[in-house]
PDB file of C-alpha atoms in Angstrom:
ATOM      1  CA  UNK A   1     -41.572  90.067  47.767  1.00 97.00           C
ATOM      2  CA  UNK A   2     -45.217  89.166  48.363  1.00 98.00           C
ATOM      3  CA  UNK A   3     -45.846  85.601  47.200  1.00 98.00           C
ATOM      4  CA  UNK A   4     -49.250  84.845  45.695  1.00 98.00           C
ATOM      5  CA  UNK A   5     -50.409  81.221  45.813  1.00 98.00           C
ATOM      6  CA  UNK A   6     -53.392  80.010  43.805  1.00 98.00           C
ATOM      7  CA  UNK A   7     -55.374  76.827  44.235  1.00 94.00           C
ATOM      8  CA  UNK A   8     -56.420  74.394  41.531  1.00 93.00           C
ATOM      9  CA  UNK A   9     -59.952  73.701  40.289  1.00 92.00           C
ATOM     10  CA  UNK A  10     -61.526  70.250  40.094  1.00 87.00           C
ATOM     11  CA  UNK A  11     -61.766  70.451  36.314  1.00 84.00           C
ATOM     12  CA  UNK A  12     -63.828  70.238  34.265  1.00 93.00           C
ATOM     13  CA  UNK A  13     -66.631  72.215  35.855  1.00 94.00           C
ATOM     14  CA  UNK A  14     -70.117  71.402  34.554  1.00 94.00           C
ATOM     15  CA  UNK A  15     -71.689  74.189  32.571  1.00 95.00           C
ATOM     16  CA  UNK A  16     -74.138  76.165  34.702  1.00 96.00           C
ATOM     17  CA  UNK A  17     -72.445  75.258  37.961  1.00 96.00           C
ATOM     18  CA  UNK A  18     -70.368  77.596  40.128  1.00 96.00           C
ATOM     19  CA  UNK A  19     -66.586  77.654  40.394  1.00 96.00           C
ATOM     20  CA  UNK A  20     -64.486  79.175  43.162  1.00 97.00           C
ATOM     21  CA  UNK A  21     -60.830  80.025  42.654  1.00 97.00           C
ATOM     22  CA  UNK A  22     -58.668  80.651  45.679  1.00 97.00           C
ATOM     23  CA  UNK A  23     -55.637  82.887  46.117  1.00 98.00           C
ATOM     24  CA  UNK A  24     -53.473  83.409  49.181  1.00 98.00           C
ATOM     25  CA  UNK A  25     -50.919  86.149  49.823  1.00 98.00           C
ATOM     26  CA  UNK A  26     -47.841  85.875  52.032  1.00 98.00           C
ATOM     27  CA  UNK A  27     -48.598  89.298  53.522  1.00 98.00           C
ATOM     28  CA  UNK A  28     -51.850  91.042  54.332  1.00 98.00           C
ATOM     29  CA  UNK A  29     -53.048  93.137  51.389  1.00 97.00           C
ATOM     30  CA  UNK A  30     -55.321  95.241  53.593  1.00 97.00           C
ATOM     31  CA  UNK A  31     -54.105  98.837  53.556  1.00 95.00           C
ATOM     32  CA  UNK A  32     -54.686 101.350  56.332  1.00 95.00           C
ATOM     33  CA  UNK A  33     -57.047 103.186  53.963  1.00 94.00           C
ATOM     34  CA  UNK A  34     -59.432 100.232  54.154  1.00 95.00           C
ATOM     35  CA  UNK A  35     -58.792  98.965  50.619  1.00 95.00           C
ATOM     36  CA  UNK A  36     -57.505  95.465  49.945  1.00 97.00           C
ATOM     37  CA  UNK A  37     -55.062  95.527  47.047  1.00 97.00           C
ATOM     38  CA  UNK A  38     -55.953  92.284  45.306  1.00 97.00           C
ATOM     39  CA  UNK A  39     -56.960  92.043  41.641  1.00 98.00           C
ATOM     40  CA  UNK A  40     -58.153  89.303  39.290  1.00 98.00           C
ATOM     41  CA  UNK A  41     -57.601  88.713  35.570  1.00 98.00           C
ATOM     42  CA  UNK A  42     -58.712  86.163  32.995  1.00 98.00           C
ATOM     43  CA  UNK A  43     -56.545  85.057  30.110  1.00 98.00           C
ATOM     44  CA  UNK A  44     -58.594  83.222  27.524  1.00 98.00           C
ATOM     45  CA  UNK A  45     -56.731  80.780  25.243  1.00 97.00           C
ATOM     46  CA  UNK A  46     -54.615  82.673  22.730  1.00 96.00           C
ATOM     47  CA  UNK A  47     -55.607  86.083  24.069  1.00 98.00           C
ATOM     48  CA  UNK A  48     -54.175  88.868  26.207  1.00 98.00           C
ATOM     49  CA  UNK A  49     -55.260  88.947  29.830  1.00 98.00           C
ATOM     50  CA  UNK A  50     -58.352  90.939  30.659  1.00 98.00           C
ATOM     51  CA  UNK A  51     -59.110  92.796  33.834  1.00 98.00           C
ATOM     52  CA  UNK A  52     -61.922  91.453  36.011  1.00 98.00           C
ATOM     53  CA  UNK A  53     -61.835  92.708  39.607  1.00 98.00           C
ATOM     54  CA  UNK A  54     -59.883  95.240  41.638  1.00 97.00           C
ATOM     55  CA  UNK A  55     -59.641  96.094  45.332  1.00 96.00           C
ATOM     56  CA  UNK A  56     -60.669  92.495  46.055  1.00 97.00           C
ATOM     57  CA  UNK A  57     -64.355  92.869  45.244  1.00 97.00           C
ATOM     58  CA  UNK A  58     -65.019  95.698  42.750  1.00 97.00           C
ATOM     59  CA  UNK A  59     -65.881  94.518  39.264  1.00 97.00           C
ATOM     60  CA  UNK A  60     -64.195  96.284  36.373  1.00 96.00           C
ATOM     61  CA  UNK A  61     -66.346  98.084  33.836  1.00 94.00           C
ATOM     62  CA  UNK A  62     -68.335  95.711  31.659  1.00 95.00           C
ATOM     63  CA  UNK A  63     -67.571  92.586  33.701  1.00 97.00           C
ATOM     64  CA  UNK A  64     -70.517  90.258  34.229  1.00 97.00           C
ATOM     65  CA  UNK A  65     -72.077  90.143  37.693  1.00 97.00           C
ATOM     66  CA  UNK A  66     -71.525  86.373  37.587  1.00 98.00           C
ATOM     67  CA  UNK A  67     -68.015  87.231  38.765  1.00 98.00           C
ATOM     68  CA  UNK A  68     -67.586  88.181  42.397  1.00 98.00           C
ATOM     69  CA  UNK A  69     -64.545  88.657  44.594  1.00 98.00           C
ATOM     70  CA  UNK A  70     -64.281  88.252  48.347  1.00 98.00           C
ATOM     71  CA  UNK A  71     -61.797  87.536  51.072  1.00 97.00           C
ATOM     72  CA  UNK A  72     -59.827  88.718  54.062  1.00 93.00           C
ATOM     73  CA  UNK A  73     -56.358  90.283  54.237  1.00 93.00           C
ATOM     74  CA  UNK A  74     -54.537  87.190  53.010  1.00 97.00           C
ATOM     75  CA  UNK A  75     -57.122  84.732  51.690  1.00 98.00           C
ATOM     76  CA  UNK A  76     -59.187  85.517  48.639  1.00 98.00           C
ATOM     77  CA  UNK A  77     -61.812  83.895  46.428  1.00 98.00           C
ATOM     78  CA  UNK A  78     -63.050  84.595  42.939  1.00 98.00           C
ATOM     79  CA  UNK A  79     -66.455  83.025  42.453  1.00 98.00           C
ATOM     80  CA  UNK A  80     -67.886  82.447  39.009  1.00 97.00           C
ATOM     81  CA  UNK A  81     -71.597  81.707  39.050  1.00 97.00           C
ATOM     82  CA  UNK A  82     -73.299  79.708  36.303  1.00 96.00           C
ATOM     83  CA  UNK A  83     -70.099  79.049  34.357  1.00 96.00           C
ATOM     84  CA  UNK A  84     -70.296  79.390  30.596  1.00 96.00           C
ATOM     85  CA  UNK A  85     -68.064  78.366  27.705  1.00 95.00           C
ATOM     86  CA  UNK A  86     -66.647  81.908  27.449  1.00 96.00           C
ATOM     87  CA  UNK A  87     -65.276  81.628  31.014  1.00 97.00           C
ATOM     88  CA  UNK A  88     -62.670  79.073  29.934  1.00 97.00           C
ATOM     89  CA  UNK A  89     -59.074  80.153  30.467  1.00 98.00           C
ATOM     90  CA  UNK A  90     -56.512  80.848  33.141  1.00 98.00           C
ATOM     91  CA  UNK A  91     -57.343  83.120  36.070  1.00 98.00           C
ATOM     92  CA  UNK A  92     -54.638  85.119  37.810  1.00 98.00           C
ATOM     93  CA  UNK A  93     -54.664  87.015  41.062  1.00 98.00           C
ATOM     94  CA  UNK A  94     -52.272  89.951  41.526  1.00 98.00           C
ATOM     95  CA  UNK A  95     -51.308  92.178  44.437  1.00 98.00           C
ATOM     96  CA  UNK A  96     -50.682  95.891  44.042  1.00 95.00           C
ATOM     97  CA  UNK A  97     -50.004  96.729  47.666  1.00 96.00           C
ATOM     98  CA  UNK A  98     -46.305  97.151  47.040  1.00 96.00           C
ATOM     99  CA  UNK A  99     -43.525  96.754  44.488  1.00 96.00           C
ATOM    100  CA  UNK A 100     -42.577  94.380  43.039  1.00 97.00           C
ATOM    101  CA  UNK A 101     -46.114  93.770  41.815  1.00 97.00           C
ATOM    102  CA  UNK A 102     -46.676  90.014  41.850  1.00 98.00           C
ATOM    103  CA  UNK A 103     -49.086  87.536  40.297  1.00 98.00           C
ATOM    104  CA  UNK A 104     -50.246  84.100  41.307  1.00 98.00           C
ATOM    105  CA  UNK A 105     -49.248  81.200  39.058  1.00 98.00           C
ATOM    106  CA  UNK A 106     -52.720  80.965  37.551  1.00 98.00           C
ATOM    107  CA  UNK A 107     -55.709  78.631  37.848  1.00 98.00           C
ATOM    108  CA  UNK A 108     -57.081  76.917  34.780  1.00 97.00           C
ATOM    109  CA  UNK A 109     -60.833  76.634  34.295  1.00 97.00           C
ATOM    110  CA  UNK A 110     -62.221  74.002  31.960  1.00 96.00           C
ATOM    111  CA  UNK A 111     -65.915  73.457  31.349  1.00 94.00           C
ATOM    112  CA  UNK A 112     -67.799  70.245  30.688  1.00 91.00           C
TER     113      UNK A 112
ATOM    114  CA  UNK B   3     -61.957 102.797  22.784  1.00 96.00           C
ATOM    115  CA  UNK B   4     -58.663 102.235  24.567  1.00 97.00           C
ATOM    116  CA  UNK B   5     -56.018 100.712  22.310  1.00 98.00           C
ATOM    117  CA  UNK B   6     -52.470  99.688  23.103  1.00 98.00           C
ATOM    118  CA  UNK B   7     -50.363  98.498  20.177  1.00 98.00           C
ATOM    119  CA  UNK B   8     -46.897  97.096  20.805  1.00 98.00           C
ATOM    120  CA  UNK B   9     -44.099  96.830  18.272  1.00 98.00           C
ATOM    121  CA  UNK B  10     -40.376  96.190  18.115  1.00 98.00           C
ATOM    122  CA  UNK B  11     -40.154  92.552  19.131  1.00 97.00           C
ATOM    123  CA  UNK B  12     -38.126  89.863  17.406  1.00 97.00           C
ATOM    124  CA  UNK B  13     -35.210  87.463  17.633  1.00 98.00           C
ATOM    125  CA  UNK B  14     -32.046  88.836  19.249  1.00 98.00           C
ATOM    126  CA  UNK B  15     -28.778  87.288  20.400  1.00 98.00           C
ATOM    127  CA  UNK B  16     -27.862  87.164  24.088  1.00 98.00           C
ATOM    128  CA  UNK B  17     -26.144  90.334  25.224  1.00 98.00           C
ATOM    129  CA  UNK B  18     -27.730  92.466  22.515  1.00 98.00           C
ATOM    130  CA  UNK B  19     -30.376  95.177  22.815  1.00 98.00           C
ATOM    131  CA  UNK B  20     -33.956  95.694  21.694  1.00 98.00           C
ATOM    132  CA  UNK B  21     -36.423  98.533  22.132  1.00 98.00           C
ATOM    133  CA  UNK B  22     -40.150  97.966  22.412  1.00 98.00           C
ATOM    134  CA  UNK B  23     -42.746 100.638  21.707  1.00 98.00           C
ATOM    135  CA  UNK B  24     -46.400 100.880  22.628  1.00 98.00           C
ATOM    136  CA  UNK B  25     -48.697 103.327  20.850  1.00 98.00           C
ATOM    137  CA  UNK B  26     -51.655 104.308  22.998  1.00 98.00           C
ATOM    138  CA  UNK B  27     -54.972 105.792  21.903  1.00 98.00           C
ATOM    139  CA  UNK B  28     -58.509 106.260  23.151  1.00 98.00           C
ATOM    140  CA  UNK B  29     -57.597 107.905  26.448  1.00 97.00           C
ATOM    141  CA  UNK B  30     -55.530 110.793  27.813  1.00 97.00           C
ATOM    142  CA  UNK B  31     -52.155 109.065  27.940  1.00 98.00           C
ATOM    143  CA  UNK B  32     -50.505 111.675  30.160  1.00 97.00           C
ATOM    144  CA  UNK B  33     -53.023 111.019  32.957  1.00 97.00           C
ATOM    145  CA  UNK B  34     -52.083 107.391  33.529  1.00 97.00           C
ATOM    146  CA  UNK B  35     -49.262 105.316  34.895  1.00 97.00           C
ATOM    147  CA  UNK B  36     -48.178 102.637  32.434  1.00 98.00           C
ATOM    148  CA  UNK B  37     -46.391  99.313  32.755  1.00 98.00           C
ATOM    149  CA  UNK B  38     -44.870  96.351  30.959  1.00 98.00           C
ATOM    150  CA  UNK B  39     -45.866  92.813  31.939  1.00 98.00           C
ATOM    151  CA  UNK B  40     -44.314  89.731  30.338  1.00 98.00           C
ATOM    152  CA  UNK B  41     -45.170  86.076  29.927  1.00 98.00           C
ATOM    153  CA  UNK B  42     -42.581  83.446  29.116  1.00 98.00           C
ATOM    154  CA  UNK B  43     -43.782  80.630  26.836  1.00 96.00           C
ATOM    155  CA  UNK B  44     -46.305  78.425  28.686  1.00 94.00           C
ATOM    156  CA  UNK B  45     -45.673  80.358  31.913  1.00 97.00           C
ATOM    157  CA  UNK B  46     -47.586  82.867  34.023  1.00 97.00           C
ATOM    158  CA  UNK B  47     -47.596  86.642  34.140  1.00 98.00           C
ATOM    159  CA  UNK B  48     -44.662  88.648  35.461  1.00 98.00           C
ATOM    160  CA  UNK B  49     -44.571  92.385  36.081  1.00 98.00           C
ATOM    161  CA  UNK B  50     -41.484  94.015  34.553  1.00 98.00           C
ATOM    162  CA  UNK B  51     -41.598  97.778  35.060  1.00 98.00           C
ATOM    163  CA  UNK B  52     -43.899 100.735  35.732  1.00 97.00           C
ATOM    164  CA  UNK B  53     -43.687 104.460  35.088  1.00 98.00           C
ATOM    165  CA  UNK B  54     -45.654 107.341  36.561  1.00 97.00           C
ATOM    166  CA  UNK B  55     -47.807 109.534  34.351  1.00 97.00           C
ATOM    167  CA  UNK B  56     -45.189 112.292  34.150  1.00 96.00           C
ATOM    168  CA  UNK B  57     -42.323 109.852  33.693  1.00 96.00           C
ATOM    169  CA  UNK B  58     -40.708 111.233  36.803  1.00 96.00           C
ATOM    170  CA  UNK B  59     -40.581 107.906  38.640  1.00 97.00           C
ATOM    171  CA  UNK B  60     -39.916 104.382  37.446  1.00 98.00           C
ATOM    172  CA  UNK B  61     -40.029 100.985  39.113  1.00 98.00           C
ATOM    173  CA  UNK B  62     -38.435  97.693  38.049  1.00 98.00           C
ATOM    174  CA  UNK B  63     -38.300  94.080  39.086  1.00 98.00           C
ATOM    175  CA  UNK B  64     -34.896  93.136  40.410  1.00 98.00           C
ATOM    176  CA  UNK B  65     -34.029  90.796  37.524  1.00 98.00           C
ATOM    177  CA  UNK B  66     -34.186  93.625  34.959  1.00 98.00           C
ATOM    178  CA  UNK B  67     -32.911  96.508  37.066  1.00 98.00           C
ATOM    179  CA  UNK B  68     -29.890  98.096  35.417  1.00 98.00           C
ATOM    180  CA  UNK B  69     -30.609  96.364  32.098  1.00 98.00           C
ATOM    181  CA  UNK B  70     -34.099  97.604  31.131  1.00 98.00           C
ATOM    182  CA  UNK B  71     -35.317 101.205  30.955  1.00 98.00           C
ATOM    183  CA  UNK B  72     -38.976 102.176  30.821  1.00 98.00           C
ATOM    184  CA  UNK B  73     -39.794 105.597  29.404  1.00 98.00           C
ATOM    185  CA  UNK B  74     -42.611 107.520  27.772  1.00 98.00           C
ATOM    186  CA  UNK B  75     -43.300 110.349  25.388  1.00 98.00           C
ATOM    187  CA  UNK B  76     -46.570 111.943  26.404  1.00 98.00           C
ATOM    188  CA  UNK B  77     -46.616 114.167  23.322  1.00 98.00           C
ATOM    189  CA  UNK B  78     -46.628 111.027  21.177  1.00 98.00           C
ATOM    190  CA  UNK B  79     -48.762 108.904  23.543  1.00 98.00           C
ATOM    191  CA  UNK B  80     -46.092 106.243  23.378  1.00 98.00           C
ATOM    192  CA  UNK B  81     -44.523 103.970  25.982  1.00 98.00           C
ATOM    193  CA  UNK B  82     -41.094 102.398  25.539  1.00 98.00           C
ATOM    194  CA  UNK B  83     -39.010  99.608  26.988  1.00 98.00           C
ATOM    195  CA  UNK B  84     -35.301  99.678  26.201  1.00 98.00           C
ATOM    196  CA  UNK B  85     -33.877  96.243  26.871  1.00 98.00           C
ATOM    197  CA  UNK B  86     -30.079  95.896  27.064  1.00 98.00           C
ATOM    198  CA  UNK B  87     -27.832  92.936  27.900  1.00 98.00           C
ATOM    199  CA  UNK B  88     -30.630  90.552  27.015  1.00 98.00           C
ATOM    200  CA  UNK B  89     -30.583  87.027  28.444  1.00 98.00           C
ATOM    201  CA  UNK B  90     -32.327  83.842  27.376  1.00 98.00           C
ATOM    202  CA  UNK B  91     -34.597  84.149  30.418  1.00 98.00           C
ATOM    203  CA  UNK B  92     -35.969  87.420  28.996  1.00 98.00           C
ATOM    204  CA  UNK B  93     -37.645  85.424  26.215  1.00 98.00           C
ATOM    205  CA  UNK B  94     -41.350  86.189  26.553  1.00 98.00           C
ATOM    206  CA  UNK B  95     -44.369  87.952  25.173  1.00 98.00           C
ATOM    207  CA  UNK B  96     -44.267  91.522  26.439  1.00 98.00           C
ATOM    208  CA  UNK B  97     -47.551  93.272  27.114  1.00 98.00           C
ATOM    209  CA  UNK B  98     -48.022  97.010  27.343  1.00 98.00           C
ATOM    210  CA  UNK B  99     -50.570  97.809  30.039  1.00 98.00           C
ATOM    211  CA  UNK B 100     -52.356 100.827  31.407  1.00 98.00           C
ATOM    212  CA  UNK B 101     -52.485 101.114  35.169  1.00 97.00           C
ATOM    213  CA  UNK B 102     -55.731 102.077  36.841  1.00 90.00           C
ATOM    214  CA  UNK B 103     -56.052 104.145  39.988  1.00 83.00           C
ATOM    215  CA  UNK B 104     -54.185 101.481  41.868  1.00 81.00           C
ATOM    216  CA  UNK B 105     -51.312  99.520  40.347  1.00 86.00           C
ATOM    217  CA  UNK B 106     -53.695  97.203  38.579  1.00 94.00           C
ATOM    218  CA  UNK B 107     -53.650  96.660  34.839  1.00 97.00           C
ATOM    219  CA  UNK B 108     -56.973  97.656  33.369  1.00 96.00           C
ATOM    220  CA  UNK B 109     -56.068  97.533  29.675  1.00 98.00           C
ATOM    221  CA  UNK B 110     -53.611  95.285  27.836  1.00 98.00           C
ATOM    222  CA  UNK B 111     -52.085  95.326  24.388  1.00 98.00           C
ATOM    223  CA  UNK B 112     -51.996  92.277  22.154  1.00 98.00           C
ATOM    224  CA  UNK B 113     -48.397  91.569  23.152  1.00 98.00           C
ATOM    225  CA  UNK B 114     -45.114  91.394  21.277  1.00 98.00           C
ATOM    226  CA  UNK B 115     -42.781  88.396  21.261  1.00 98.00           C
ATOM    227  CA  UNK B 116     -39.134  88.753  22.216  1.00 98.00           C
ATOM    228  CA  UNK B 117     -36.871  85.747  21.677  1.00 98.00           C
ATOM    229  CA  UNK B 118     -33.330  85.827  23.015  1.00 98.00           C
ATOM    230  CA  UNK B 119     -31.287  83.077  21.420  1.00 97.00           C
ATOM    231  CA  UNK B 120     -28.022  82.519  19.601  1.00 95.00           C
TER     232      UNK B 120
END
């Protein structure tokens, strides 16, 4: 199974500052078709997860351009620019290169 | 508007069965793969099972293989998860999800709680 490892944030993050969340995979998620099969989600307190980014860097419909994804085959970053109160929650990375589909353990974002 | 509404959760004894349902609306159900993702209390997300749009292929995590069955009724736009031989470690909120063009989860239901306890 592909293991996804997420880093922690130096919480709380001051409002208006940027936050970068890291995720590492135990196997390259770069497919021969050129796509990198890494996705990001946000789970706000008490809510269902919501979809943010797919194929490492493509924002889902309706997602603010303050969210951006980048990385290589095994090391990934979700950057949140100008953090706001509504960004609070737990962020998860997930690989969909192969079954079983696996998630990182989550990174909590708190805002000051 | 895409909507996924789960039902069928509850308290069940170890070894017993439960069947979850997910009513989908707002999109052409038969065009999409679907999946169940669960979250144990205070824990992270865990993929459980996926099914192709026709229902012809299914995929499971090892820990539920042989005990859980994912299925769908495209005429009713409904996804199911039959859970047999339930264990305490199956206790979780179960989310119905739609899969996008990859195996990512672009829409989620509100979740349904399953508690396995004597």
